[in-house]
Amino acid sequence: MPKIIDLSLPLTDGAPSYPKDPPLRIEFYRRLPEDGCNVTQITMGTHQGTHCDAPFHFLEKGSPIDQVPLERFYGPASLVDLAPGSELPPKTPITPDMLQPFAKYFREGSRVICRTGWYRHFGQPGYFTDLPSLTIEAAQWIVARRISLLGIDMPTPSKIAGREVHQILLAPGAEIVLVEALTNLDALPQEFVFAGFPLKLVGRDGSPIRAVAIIPDE
């Protein structure tokens, strides 16, 4: 059997949400024994926890999440470790020069998971505000290589130029699947199979996912 590594943040009642996003609420709606079964009611935003962005997230005419081909969310992936054994300092700009040594992994149609170590700060002050950030130039560098999926261990690709970076990565002709707020990337080998499917939310901008790495038997 292949080994499966969980790359997803836990979803618990009251867990941190991105600023101005809906709060996460998880509570019983029906309870045993009085109601005959347990049923849970969940209220949250589409970008809660580990999630993916559809082009419609930042582009009015962009594809919604239910129209992104499912093949984009599954397949061979490569790890790009920007801070081996450590983590990038808070607010580090991620530039093309930092990505260039890993250019061989940014191939047309590839899936790339970038590790900065920032997932270690989940639940701490500054997790949503002080993260390392892609620069506009780095986003353009990535798009030029025509990759299919970009995964990151930060809650958003950039605080330096968040709207612009999203629009570059999600624009027509690029439409890179963005997987955000991954965790446990220390456990990944260089090459693996990534899987993280969205809910079929018709006409919407993104979805929480259960992201995993699948390590085939040797």
mmCIF file with all atom_site columns, C-alpha atoms in Angstrom:
data_model
loop_
_atom_site.group_PDB
_atom_site.id
_atom_site.type_symbol
_atom_site.label_atom_id
_atom_site.label_alt_id
_atom_site.label_comp_id
_atom_site.label_asym_id
_atom_site.label_entity_id
_atom_site.label_seq_id
_atom_site.pdbx_PDB_ins_code
_atom_site.Cartn_x
_atom_site.Cartn_y
_atom_site.Cartn_z
_atom_site.occupancy
_atom_site.B_iso_or_equiv
_atom_site.pdbx_formal_charge
_atom_site.auth_seq_id
_atom_site.auth_comp_id
_atom_site.auth_asym_id
_atom_site.auth_atom_id
_atom_site.pdbx_PDB_model_num
ATOM 1   C CA . MET A 1 1   ? 0.000   0.000  0.000   1.00 0.00 ? 1   MET A CA 1
ATOM 2   C CA . PRO A 1 2   ? 1.246   3.528  -0.734  1.00 0.00 ? 2   PRO A CA 1
ATOM 3   C CA . LYS A 1 3   ? 2.005   5.894  2.137   1.00 0.00 ? 3   LYS A CA 1
ATOM 4   C CA . ILE A 1 4   ? -0.394  8.836  2.503   1.00 0.00 ? 4   ILE A CA 1
ATOM 5   C CA . ILE A 1 5   ? 0.757   12.084 4.151   1.00 0.00 ? 5   ILE A CA 1
ATOM 6   C CA . ASP A 1 6   ? -1.892  14.528 5.317   1.00 0.00 ? 6   ASP A CA 1
ATOM 7   C CA . LEU A 1 7   ? -1.134  18.085 4.152   1.00 0.00 ? 7   LEU A CA 1
ATOM 8   C CA . SER A 1 8   ? -4.310  19.682 5.517   1.00 0.00 ? 8   SER A CA 1
ATOM 9   C CA . LEU A 1 9   ? -4.914  21.968 8.483   1.00 0.00 ? 9   LEU A CA 1
ATOM 10  C CA . PRO A 1 10  ? -7.466  20.770 11.053  1.00 0.00 ? 10  PRO A CA 1
ATOM 11  C CA . LEU A 1 11  ? -10.963 22.242 11.000  1.00 0.00 ? 11  LEU A CA 1
ATOM 12  C CA . THR A 1 12  ? -12.189 22.843 14.542  1.00 0.00 ? 12  THR A CA 1
ATOM 13  C CA . ASP A 1 13  ? -14.879 25.134 15.888  1.00 0.00 ? 13  ASP A CA 1
ATOM 14  C CA . GLY A 1 14  ? -13.473 28.651 16.159  1.00 0.00 ? 14  GLY A CA 1
ATOM 15  C CA . ALA A 1 15  ? -10.243 27.893 14.281  1.00 0.00 ? 15  ALA A CA 1
ATOM 16  C CA . PRO A 1 16  ? -8.582  30.981 12.771  1.00 0.00 ? 16  PRO A CA 1
ATOM 17  C CA . SER A 1 17  ? -10.078 32.387 9.567   1.00 0.00 ? 17  SER A CA 1
ATOM 18  C CA . TYR A 1 18  ? -8.472  34.816 7.152   1.00 0.00 ? 18  TYR A CA 1
ATOM 19  C CA . PRO A 1 19  ? -9.194  38.416 8.234   1.00 0.00 ? 19  PRO A CA 1
ATOM 20  C CA . LYS A 1 20  ? -12.673 39.576 7.106   1.00 0.00 ? 20  LYS A CA 1
ATOM 21  C CA . ASP A 1 21  ? -13.637 36.013 6.076   1.00 0.00 ? 21  ASP A CA 1
ATOM 22  C CA . PRO A 1 22  ? -16.559 34.265 7.819   1.00 0.00 ? 22  PRO A CA 1
ATOM 23  C CA . PRO A 1 23  ? -15.725 32.653 11.166  1.00 0.00 ? 23  PRO A CA 1
ATOM 24  C CA . LEU A 1 24  ? -15.568 28.872 11.316  1.00 0.00 ? 24  LEU A CA 1
ATOM 25  C CA . ARG A 1 25  ? -18.424 27.387 13.322  1.00 0.00 ? 25  ARG A CA 1
ATOM 26  C CA . ILE A 1 26  ? -18.871 23.628 13.811  1.00 0.00 ? 26  ILE A CA 1
ATOM 27  C CA . GLU A 1 27  ? -21.673 22.559 16.127  1.00 0.00 ? 27  GLU A CA 1
ATOM 28  C CA . PHE A 1 28  ? -24.122 19.732 16.625  1.00 0.00 ? 28  PHE A CA 1
ATOM 29  C CA . TYR A 1 29  ? -27.461 20.155 14.862  1.00 0.00 ? 29  TYR A CA 1
ATOM 30  C CA . ARG A 1 30  ? -28.841 16.785 15.995  1.00 0.00 ? 30  ARG A CA 1
ATOM 31  C CA . ARG A 1 31  ? -27.542 14.641 18.865  1.00 0.00 ? 31  ARG A CA 1
ATOM 32  C CA . LEU A 1 32  ? -27.715 11.063 20.015  1.00 0.00 ? 32  LEU A CA 1
ATOM 33  C CA . PRO A 1 33  ? -29.690 9.687  21.692  1.00 0.00 ? 33  PRO A CA 1
ATOM 34  C CA . GLU A 1 34  ? -32.539 12.183 21.669  1.00 0.00 ? 34  GLU A CA 1
ATOM 35  C CA . ASP A 1 35  ? -32.479 12.851 17.877  1.00 0.00 ? 35  ASP A CA 1
ATOM 36  C CA . GLY A 1 36  ? -31.700 9.322  16.726  1.00 0.00 ? 36  GLY A CA 1
ATOM 37  C CA . CYS A 1 37  ? -28.355 10.293 15.120  1.00 0.00 ? 37  CYS A CA 1
ATOM 38  C CA . ASN A 1 38  ? -25.557 12.841 15.170  1.00 0.00 ? 38  ASN A CA 1
ATOM 39  C CA . VAL A 1 39  ? -25.616 15.606 12.520  1.00 0.00 ? 39  VAL A CA 1
ATOM 40  C CA . THR A 1 40  ? -23.204 18.534 12.503  1.00 0.00 ? 40  THR A CA 1
ATOM 41  C CA . GLN A 1 41  ? -23.831 22.023 11.138  1.00 0.00 ? 41  GLN A CA 1
ATOM 42  C CA . ILE A 1 42  ? -20.827 23.790 9.576   1.00 0.00 ? 42  ILE A CA 1
ATOM 43  C CA . THR A 1 43  ? -20.547 27.480 8.711   1.00 0.00 ? 43  THR A CA 1
ATOM 44  C CA . MET A 1 44  ? -17.383 28.736 7.026   1.00 0.00 ? 44  MET A CA 1
ATOM 45  C CA . GLY A 1 45  ? -15.982 30.609 4.057   1.00 0.00 ? 45  GLY A CA 1
ATOM 46  C CA . THR A 1 46  ? -14.800 28.989 0.857   1.00 0.00 ? 46  THR A CA 1
ATOM 47  C CA . HIS A 1 47  ? -11.173 29.827 1.737   1.00 0.00 ? 47  HIS A CA 1
ATOM 48  C CA . GLN A 1 48  ? -11.120 28.320 5.215   1.00 0.00 ? 48  GLN A CA 1
ATOM 49  C CA . GLY A 1 49  ? -8.118  26.238 6.219   1.00 0.00 ? 49  GLY A CA 1
ATOM 50  C CA . THR A 1 50  ? -6.357  24.316 3.468   1.00 0.00 ? 50  THR A CA 1
ATOM 51  C CA . HIS A 1 51  ? -8.185  25.330 0.303   1.00 0.00 ? 51  HIS A CA 1
ATOM 52  C CA . CYS A 1 52  ? -7.936  26.036 -3.405  1.00 0.00 ? 52  CYS A CA 1
ATOM 53  C CA . ASP A 1 53  ? -8.677  29.179 -5.391  1.00 0.00 ? 53  ASP A CA 1
ATOM 54  C CA . ALA A 1 54  ? -10.557 29.253 -8.661  1.00 0.00 ? 54  ALA A CA 1
ATOM 55  C CA . PRO A 1 55  ? -9.992  32.087 -11.182 1.00 0.00 ? 55  PRO A CA 1
ATOM 56  C CA . PHE A 1 56  ? -13.407 33.501 -10.184 1.00 0.00 ? 56  PHE A CA 1
ATOM 57  C CA . HIS A 1 57  ? -11.891 34.341 -6.785  1.00 0.00 ? 57  HIS A CA 1
ATOM 58  C CA . PHE A 1 58  ? -10.261 37.461 -8.260  1.00 0.00 ? 58  PHE A CA 1
ATOM 59  C CA . LEU A 1 59  ? -11.574 37.644 -11.821 1.00 0.00 ? 59  LEU A CA 1
ATOM 60  C CA . GLU A 1 60  ? -15.246 38.446 -12.443 1.00 0.00 ? 60  GLU A CA 1
ATOM 61  C CA . LYS A 1 61  ? -15.274 36.383 -15.647 1.00 0.00 ? 61  LYS A CA 1
ATOM 62  C CA . GLY A 1 62  ? -12.906 33.699 -14.365 1.00 0.00 ? 62  GLY A CA 1
ATOM 63  C CA . SER A 1 63  ? -13.837 30.034 -14.164 1.00 0.00 ? 63  SER A CA 1
ATOM 64  C CA . PRO A 1 64  ? -15.678 28.995 -10.979 1.00 0.00 ? 64  PRO A CA 1
ATOM 65  C CA . ILE A 1 65  ? -14.400 26.066 -8.960  1.00 0.00 ? 65  ILE A CA 1
ATOM 66  C CA . ASP A 1 66  ? -16.888 23.528 -10.355 1.00 0.00 ? 66  ASP A CA 1
ATOM 67  C CA . GLN A 1 67  ? -15.607 24.214 -13.894 1.00 0.00 ? 67  GLN A CA 1
ATOM 68  C CA . VAL A 1 68  ? -11.921 23.610 -13.162 1.00 0.00 ? 68  VAL A CA 1
ATOM 69  C CA . PRO A 1 69  ? -11.044 20.155 -14.580 1.00 0.00 ? 69  PRO A CA 1
ATOM 70  C CA . LEU A 1 70  ? -10.619 17.589 -11.808 1.00 0.00 ? 70  LEU A CA 1
ATOM 71  C CA . GLU A 1 71  ? -7.402  16.352 -13.435 1.00 0.00 ? 71  GLU A CA 1
ATOM 72  C CA . ARG A 1 72  ? -5.740  19.570 -12.266 1.00 0.00 ? 72  ARG A CA 1
ATOM 73  C CA . PHE A 1 73  ? -6.108  18.548 -8.618  1.00 0.00 ? 73  PHE A CA 1
ATOM 74  C CA . TYR A 1 74  ? -4.416  15.157 -8.870  1.00 0.00 ? 74  TYR A CA 1
ATOM 75  C CA . GLY A 1 75  ? -1.122  13.896 -10.235 1.00 0.00 ? 75  GLY A CA 1
ATOM 76  C CA . PRO A 1 76  ? 2.669   13.874 -9.953  1.00 0.00 ? 76  PRO A CA 1
ATOM 77  C CA . ALA A 1 77  ? 4.098   16.815 -8.001  1.00 0.00 ? 77  ALA A CA 1
ATOM 78  C CA . SER A 1 78  ? 7.488   18.178 -6.965  1.00 0.00 ? 78  SER A CA 1
ATOM 79  C CA . LEU A 1 79  ? 8.598   19.817 -3.722  1.00 0.00 ? 79  LEU A CA 1
ATOM 80  C CA . VAL A 1 80  ? 10.431  23.143 -3.913  1.00 0.00 ? 80  VAL A CA 1
ATOM 81  C CA . ASP A 1 81  ? 11.954  23.700 -0.472  1.00 0.00 ? 81  ASP A CA 1
ATOM 82  C CA . LEU A 1 82  ? 12.890  27.359 -0.069  1.00 0.00 ? 82  LEU A CA 1
ATOM 83  C CA . ALA A 1 83  ? 14.149  26.881 3.505   1.00 0.00 ? 83  ALA A CA 1
ATOM 84  C CA . PRO A 1 84  ? 15.536  23.355 4.004   1.00 0.00 ? 84  PRO A CA 1
ATOM 85  C CA . GLY A 1 85  ? 15.452  22.383 7.669   1.00 0.00 ? 85  GLY A CA 1
ATOM 86  C CA . SER A 1 86  ? 14.276  25.848 8.642   1.00 0.00 ? 86  SER A CA 1
ATOM 87  C CA . GLU A 1 87  ? 11.808  28.533 7.558   1.00 0.00 ? 87  GLU A CA 1
ATOM 88  C CA . LEU A 1 88  ? 11.894  31.840 5.719   1.00 0.00 ? 88  LEU A CA 1
ATOM 89  C CA . PRO A 1 89  ? 11.900  34.886 8.006   1.00 0.00 ? 89  PRO A CA 1
ATOM 90  C CA . PRO A 1 90  ? 8.633   36.820 8.372   1.00 0.00 ? 90  PRO A CA 1
ATOM 91  C CA . LYS A 1 91  ? 7.693   39.059 5.442   1.00 0.00 ? 91  LYS A CA 1
ATOM 92  C CA . THR A 1 92  ? 10.433  37.639 3.183   1.00 0.00 ? 92  THR A CA 1
ATOM 93  C CA . PRO A 1 93  ? 9.850   38.628 -0.466  1.00 0.00 ? 93  PRO A CA 1
ATOM 94  C CA . ILE A 1 94  ? 9.976   35.497 -2.638  1.00 0.00 ? 94  ILE A CA 1
ATOM 95  C CA . THR A 1 95  ? 11.706  36.661 -5.817  1.00 0.00 ? 95  THR A CA 1
ATOM 96  C CA . PRO A 1 96  ? 12.520  35.051 -9.175  1.00 0.00 ? 96  PRO A CA 1
ATOM 97  C CA . ASP A 1 97  ? 16.144  34.692 -8.027  1.00 0.00 ? 97  ASP A CA 1
ATOM 98  C CA . MET A 1 98  ? 14.958  32.457 -5.175  1.00 0.00 ? 98  MET A CA 1
ATOM 99  C CA . LEU A 1 99  ? 12.929  30.293 -7.557  1.00 0.00 ? 99  LEU A CA 1
ATOM 100 C CA . GLN A 1 100 ? 15.475  30.062 -10.389 1.00 0.00 ? 100 GLN A CA 1
ATOM 101 C CA . PRO A 1 101 ? 17.543  27.235 -8.787  1.00 0.00 ? 101 PRO A CA 1
ATOM 102 C CA . PHE A 1 102 ? 14.370  25.113 -8.923  1.00 0.00 ? 102 PHE A CA 1
ATOM 103 C CA . ALA A 1 103 ? 13.462  25.983 -12.509 1.00 0.00 ? 103 ALA A CA 1
ATOM 104 C CA . LYS A 1 104 ? 13.583  22.340 -13.618 1.00 0.00 ? 104 LYS A CA 1
ATOM 105 C CA . TYR A 1 105 ? 10.509  21.610 -11.475 1.00 0.00 ? 105 TYR A CA 1
ATOM 106 C CA . PHE A 1 106 ? 8.485   24.447 -12.995 1.00 0.00 ? 106 PHE A CA 1
ATOM 107 C CA . ARG A 1 107 ? 7.684   22.599 -16.212 1.00 0.00 ? 107 ARG A CA 1
ATOM 108 C CA . GLU A 1 108 ? 4.653   23.073 -18.426 1.00 0.00 ? 108 GLU A CA 1
ATOM 109 C CA . GLY A 1 109 ? 1.708   21.263 -16.866 1.00 0.00 ? 109 GLY A CA 1
ATOM 110 C CA . SER A 1 110 ? 3.576   20.428 -13.645 1.00 0.00 ? 110 SER A CA 1
ATOM 111 C CA . ARG A 1 111 ? 2.343   20.612 -10.058 1.00 0.00 ? 111 ARG A CA 1
ATOM 112 C CA . VAL A 1 112 ? 4.720   22.412 -7.698  1.00 0.00 ? 112 VAL A CA 1
ATOM 113 C CA . ILE A 1 113 ? 4.478   22.553 -3.903  1.00 0.00 ? 113 ILE A CA 1
ATOM 114 C CA . CYS A 1 114 ? 6.559   25.342 -2.348  1.00 0.00 ? 114 CYS A CA 1
ATOM 115 C CA . ARG A 1 115 ? 7.722   24.980 1.234   1.00 0.00 ? 115 ARG A CA 1
ATOM 116 C CA . THR A 1 116 ? 8.645   28.101 3.226   1.00 0.00 ? 116 THR A CA 1
ATOM 117 C CA . GLY A 1 117 ? 8.110   26.652 6.709   1.00 0.00 ? 117 GLY A CA 1
ATOM 118 C CA . TRP A 1 118 ? 5.416   29.219 7.447   1.00 0.00 ? 118 TRP A CA 1
ATOM 119 C CA . TYR A 1 119 ? 2.810   26.558 8.280   1.00 0.00 ? 119 TYR A CA 1
ATOM 120 C CA . ARG A 1 120 ? 4.566   26.225 11.648  1.00 0.00 ? 120 ARG A CA 1
ATOM 121 C CA . HIS A 1 121 ? 2.986   29.564 12.595  1.00 0.00 ? 121 HIS A CA 1
ATOM 122 C CA . PHE A 1 122 ? -0.625  28.439 12.181  1.00 0.00 ? 122 PHE A CA 1
ATOM 123 C CA . GLY A 1 123 ? -2.661  29.621 15.151  1.00 0.00 ? 123 GLY A CA 1
ATOM 124 C CA . GLN A 1 124 ? -0.049  32.182 16.187  1.00 0.00 ? 124 GLN A CA 1
ATOM 125 C CA . PRO A 1 125 ? -0.207  35.983 15.915  1.00 0.00 ? 125 PRO A CA 1
ATOM 126 C CA . GLY A 1 126 ? 1.091   37.078 12.540  1.00 0.00 ? 126 GLY A CA 1
ATOM 127 C CA . TYR A 1 127 ? 0.156   33.901 10.639  1.00 0.00 ? 127 TYR A CA 1
ATOM 128 C CA . PHE A 1 128 ? -2.127  35.881 8.318   1.00 0.00 ? 128 PHE A CA 1
ATOM 129 C CA . THR A 1 129 ? -0.100  39.111 8.251   1.00 0.00 ? 129 THR A CA 1
ATOM 130 C CA . ASP A 1 130 ? 3.658   38.451 8.412   1.00 0.00 ? 130 ASP A CA 1
ATOM 131 C CA . LEU A 1 131 ? 4.026   35.586 5.956   1.00 0.00 ? 131 LEU A CA 1
ATOM 132 C CA . PRO A 1 132 ? 6.632   35.348 3.190   1.00 0.00 ? 132 PRO A CA 1
ATOM 133 C CA . SER A 1 133 ? 5.181   36.677 -0.057  1.00 0.00 ? 133 SER A CA 1
ATOM 134 C CA . LEU A 1 134 ? 5.545   36.170 -3.775  1.00 0.00 ? 134 LEU A CA 1
ATOM 135 C CA . THR A 1 135 ? 6.533   39.338 -5.580  1.00 0.00 ? 135 THR A CA 1
ATOM 136 C CA . ILE A 1 136 ? 4.773   40.371 -8.772  1.00 0.00 ? 136 ILE A CA 1
ATOM 137 C CA . GLU A 1 137 ? 7.920   39.437 -10.680 1.00 0.00 ? 137 GLU A CA 1
ATOM 138 C CA . ALA A 1 138 ? 7.953   35.956 -9.109  1.00 0.00 ? 138 ALA A CA 1
ATOM 139 C CA . ALA A 1 139 ? 4.304   35.428 -10.071 1.00 0.00 ? 139 ALA A CA 1
ATOM 140 C CA . GLN A 1 140 ? 5.145   36.429 -13.651 1.00 0.00 ? 140 GLN A CA 1
ATOM 141 C CA . TRP A 1 141 ? 8.157   34.048 -13.613 1.00 0.00 ? 141 TRP A CA 1
ATOM 142 C CA . ILE A 1 142 ? 5.897   31.172 -12.526 1.00 0.00 ? 142 ILE A CA 1
ATOM 143 C CA . VAL A 1 143 ? 3.211   31.939 -15.120 1.00 0.00 ? 143 VAL A CA 1
ATOM 144 C CA . ALA A 1 144 ? 5.799   32.055 -17.906 1.00 0.00 ? 144 ALA A CA 1
ATOM 145 C CA . ARG A 1 145 ? 6.601   28.404 -17.162 1.00 0.00 ? 145 ARG A CA 1
ATOM 146 C CA . ARG A 1 146 ? 2.964   27.335 -17.648 1.00 0.00 ? 146 ARG A CA 1
ATOM 147 C CA . ILE A 1 147 ? 2.645   25.119 -14.605 1.00 0.00 ? 147 ILE A CA 1
ATOM 148 C CA . SER A 1 148 ? -0.734  23.593 -13.740 1.00 0.00 ? 148 SER A CA 1
ATOM 149 C CA . LEU A 1 149 ? -0.876  23.809 -9.941  1.00 0.00 ? 149 LEU A CA 1
ATOM 150 C CA . LEU A 1 150 ? 0.975   25.805 -7.295  1.00 0.00 ? 150 LEU A CA 1
ATOM 151 C CA . GLY A 1 151 ? 0.729   24.750 -3.657  1.00 0.00 ? 151 GLY A CA 1
ATOM 152 C CA . ILE A 1 152 ? 2.018   26.897 -0.786  1.00 0.00 ? 152 ILE A CA 1
ATOM 153 C CA . ASP A 1 153 ? 2.229   26.591 2.991   1.00 0.00 ? 153 ASP A CA 1
ATOM 154 C CA . MET A 1 154 ? 1.065   30.186 3.540   1.00 0.00 ? 154 MET A CA 1
ATOM 155 C CA . PRO A 1 155 ? -2.601  31.238 3.802   1.00 0.00 ? 155 PRO A CA 1
ATOM 156 C CA . THR A 1 156 ? -2.244  33.413 0.689   1.00 0.00 ? 156 THR A CA 1
ATOM 157 C CA . PRO A 1 157 ? 0.464   33.755 -1.970  1.00 0.00 ? 157 PRO A CA 1
ATOM 158 C CA . SER A 1 158 ? 1.332   37.345 -1.131  1.00 0.00 ? 158 SER A CA 1
ATOM 159 C CA . LYS A 1 159 ? 0.762   40.172 1.319   1.00 0.00 ? 159 LYS A CA 1
ATOM 160 C CA . ILE A 1 160 ? 3.122   42.417 -0.662  1.00 0.00 ? 160 ILE A CA 1
ATOM 161 C CA . ALA A 1 161 ? 0.789   42.563 -3.659  1.00 0.00 ? 161 ALA A CA 1
ATOM 162 C CA . GLY A 1 162 ? -1.971  40.085 -2.912  1.00 0.00 ? 162 GLY A CA 1
ATOM 163 C CA . ARG A 1 163 ? -4.556  41.169 -5.476  1.00 0.00 ? 163 ARG A CA 1
ATOM 164 C CA . GLU A 1 164 ? -2.039  41.605 -8.292  1.00 0.00 ? 164 GLU A CA 1
ATOM 165 C CA . VAL A 1 165 ? -0.300  38.270 -7.622  1.00 0.00 ? 165 VAL A CA 1
ATOM 166 C CA . HIS A 1 166 ? -3.620  36.419 -7.577  1.00 0.00 ? 166 HIS A CA 1
ATOM 167 C CA . GLN A 1 167 ? -4.728  38.084 -10.800 1.00 0.00 ? 167 GLN A CA 1
ATOM 168 C CA . ILE A 1 168 ? -1.470  37.133 -12.535 1.00 0.00 ? 168 ILE A CA 1
ATOM 169 C CA . LEU A 1 169 ? -1.614  33.485 -11.439 1.00 0.00 ? 169 LEU A CA 1
ATOM 170 C CA . LEU A 1 170 ? -5.340  33.088 -12.157 1.00 0.00 ? 170 LEU A CA 1
ATOM 171 C CA . ALA A 1 171 ? -5.513  35.081 -15.404 1.00 0.00 ? 171 ALA A CA 1
ATOM 172 C CA . PRO A 1 172 ? -6.775  33.577 -18.680 1.00 0.00 ? 172 PRO A CA 1
ATOM 173 C CA . GLY A 1 173 ? -3.938  31.697 -20.323 1.00 0.00 ? 173 GLY A CA 1
ATOM 174 C CA . ALA A 1 174 ? -2.431  30.854 -16.942 1.00 0.00 ? 174 ALA A CA 1
ATOM 175 C CA . GLU A 1 175 ? -5.327  29.699 -14.714 1.00 0.00 ? 175 GLU A CA 1
ATOM 176 C CA . ILE A 1 176 ? -2.959  28.048 -12.248 1.00 0.00 ? 176 ILE A CA 1
ATOM 177 C CA . VAL A 1 177 ? -4.764  26.101 -9.555  1.00 0.00 ? 177 VAL A CA 1
ATOM 178 C CA . LEU A 1 178 ? -3.738  27.731 -6.275  1.00 0.00 ? 178 LEU A CA 1
ATOM 179 C CA . VAL A 1 179 ? -3.642  25.485 -3.210  1.00 0.00 ? 179 VAL A CA 1
ATOM 180 C CA . GLU A 1 180 ? -3.085  27.520 -0.059  1.00 0.00 ? 180 GLU A CA 1
ATOM 181 C CA . ALA A 1 181 ? -2.446  26.870 3.654   1.00 0.00 ? 181 ALA A CA 1
ATOM 182 C CA . LEU A 1 182 ? -0.806  23.470 3.250   1.00 0.00 ? 182 LEU A CA 1
ATOM 183 C CA . THR A 1 183 ? 0.926   21.957 6.269   1.00 0.00 ? 183 THR A CA 1
ATOM 184 C CA . ASN A 1 184 ? 3.295   19.114 7.188   1.00 0.00 ? 184 ASN A CA 1
ATOM 185 C CA . LEU A 1 185 ? 5.540   19.752 4.191   1.00 0.00 ? 185 LEU A CA 1
ATOM 186 C CA . ASP A 1 186 ? 8.602   18.638 6.175   1.00 0.00 ? 186 ASP A CA 1
ATOM 187 C CA . ALA A 1 187 ? 7.408   15.073 5.624   1.00 0.00 ? 187 ALA A CA 1
ATOM 188 C CA . LEU A 1 188 ? 7.459   15.255 1.820   1.00 0.00 ? 188 LEU A CA 1
ATOM 189 C CA . PRO A 1 189 ? 10.015  13.626 -0.466  1.00 0.00 ? 189 PRO A CA 1
ATOM 190 C CA . GLN A 1 190 ? 11.189  15.415 -3.590  1.00 0.00 ? 190 GLN A CA 1
ATOM 191 C CA . GLU A 1 191 ? 8.650   13.694 -5.822  1.00 0.00 ? 191 GLU A CA 1
ATOM 192 C CA . PHE A 1 192 ? 5.189   12.404 -4.895  1.00 0.00 ? 192 PHE A CA 1
ATOM 193 C CA . VAL A 1 193 ? 1.582   12.330 -6.062  1.00 0.00 ? 193 VAL A CA 1
ATOM 194 C CA . PHE A 1 194 ? -0.610  15.226 -4.932  1.00 0.00 ? 194 PHE A CA 1
ATOM 195 C CA . ALA A 1 195 ? -4.363  14.956 -4.425  1.00 0.00 ? 195 ALA A CA 1
ATOM 196 C CA . GLY A 1 196 ? -6.695  17.671 -3.161  1.00 0.00 ? 196 GLY A CA 1
ATOM 197 C CA . PHE A 1 197 ? -10.182 17.830 -4.641  1.00 0.00 ? 197 PHE A CA 1
ATOM 198 C CA . PRO A 1 198 ? -12.593 20.726 -4.075  1.00 0.00 ? 198 PRO A CA 1
ATOM 199 C CA . LEU A 1 199 ? -16.247 20.454 -3.192  1.00 0.00 ? 199 LEU A CA 1
ATOM 200 C CA . LYS A 1 200 ? -18.544 20.837 -6.198  1.00 0.00 ? 200 LYS A CA 1
ATOM 201 C CA . LEU A 1 201 ? -19.683 24.345 -5.271  1.00 0.00 ? 201 LEU A CA 1
ATOM 202 C CA . VAL A 1 202 ? -21.472 25.541 -8.395  1.00 0.00 ? 202 VAL A CA 1
ATOM 203 C CA . GLY A 1 203 ? -20.420 28.982 -9.596  1.00 0.00 ? 203 GLY A CA 1
ATOM 204 C CA . ARG A 1 204 ? -18.173 29.711 -6.613  1.00 0.00 ? 204 ARG A CA 1
ATOM 205 C CA . ASP A 1 205 ? -14.673 31.063 -6.055  1.00 0.00 ? 205 ASP A CA 1
ATOM 206 C CA . GLY A 1 206 ? -12.891 28.283 -4.177  1.00 0.00 ? 206 GLY A CA 1
ATOM 207 C CA . SER A 1 207 ? -13.276 25.420 -1.751  1.00 0.00 ? 207 SER A CA 1
ATOM 208 C CA . PRO A 1 208 ? -11.735 23.813 1.311   1.00 0.00 ? 208 PRO A CA 1
ATOM 209 C CA . ILE A 1 209 ? -9.928  20.593 0.354   1.00 0.00 ? 209 ILE A CA 1
ATOM 210 C CA . ARG A 1 210 ? -8.386  17.553 2.027   1.00 0.00 ? 210 ARG A CA 1
ATOM 211 C CA . ALA A 1 211 ? -4.900  17.737 0.549   1.00 0.00 ? 211 ALA A CA 1
ATOM 212 C CA . VAL A 1 212 ? -2.646  14.684 0.722   1.00 0.00 ? 212 VAL A CA 1
ATOM 213 C CA . ALA A 1 213 ? 0.632   13.437 -0.686  1.00 0.00 ? 213 ALA A CA 1
ATOM 214 C CA . ILE A 1 214 ? 0.675   9.858  -1.922  1.00 0.00 ? 214 ILE A CA 1
ATOM 215 C CA . ILE A 1 215 ? 4.034   8.094  -1.808  1.00 0.00 ? 215 ILE A CA 1
ATOM 216 C CA . PRO A 1 216 ? 3.961   5.010  -4.042  1.00 0.00 ? 216 PRO A CA 1
ATOM 217 C CA . ASP A 1 217 ? 5.511   1.748  -2.879  1.00 0.00 ? 217 ASP A CA 1
ATOM 218 C CA . GLU A 1 218 ? 9.110   1.391  -3.995  1.00 0.00 ? 218 GLU A CA 1
#
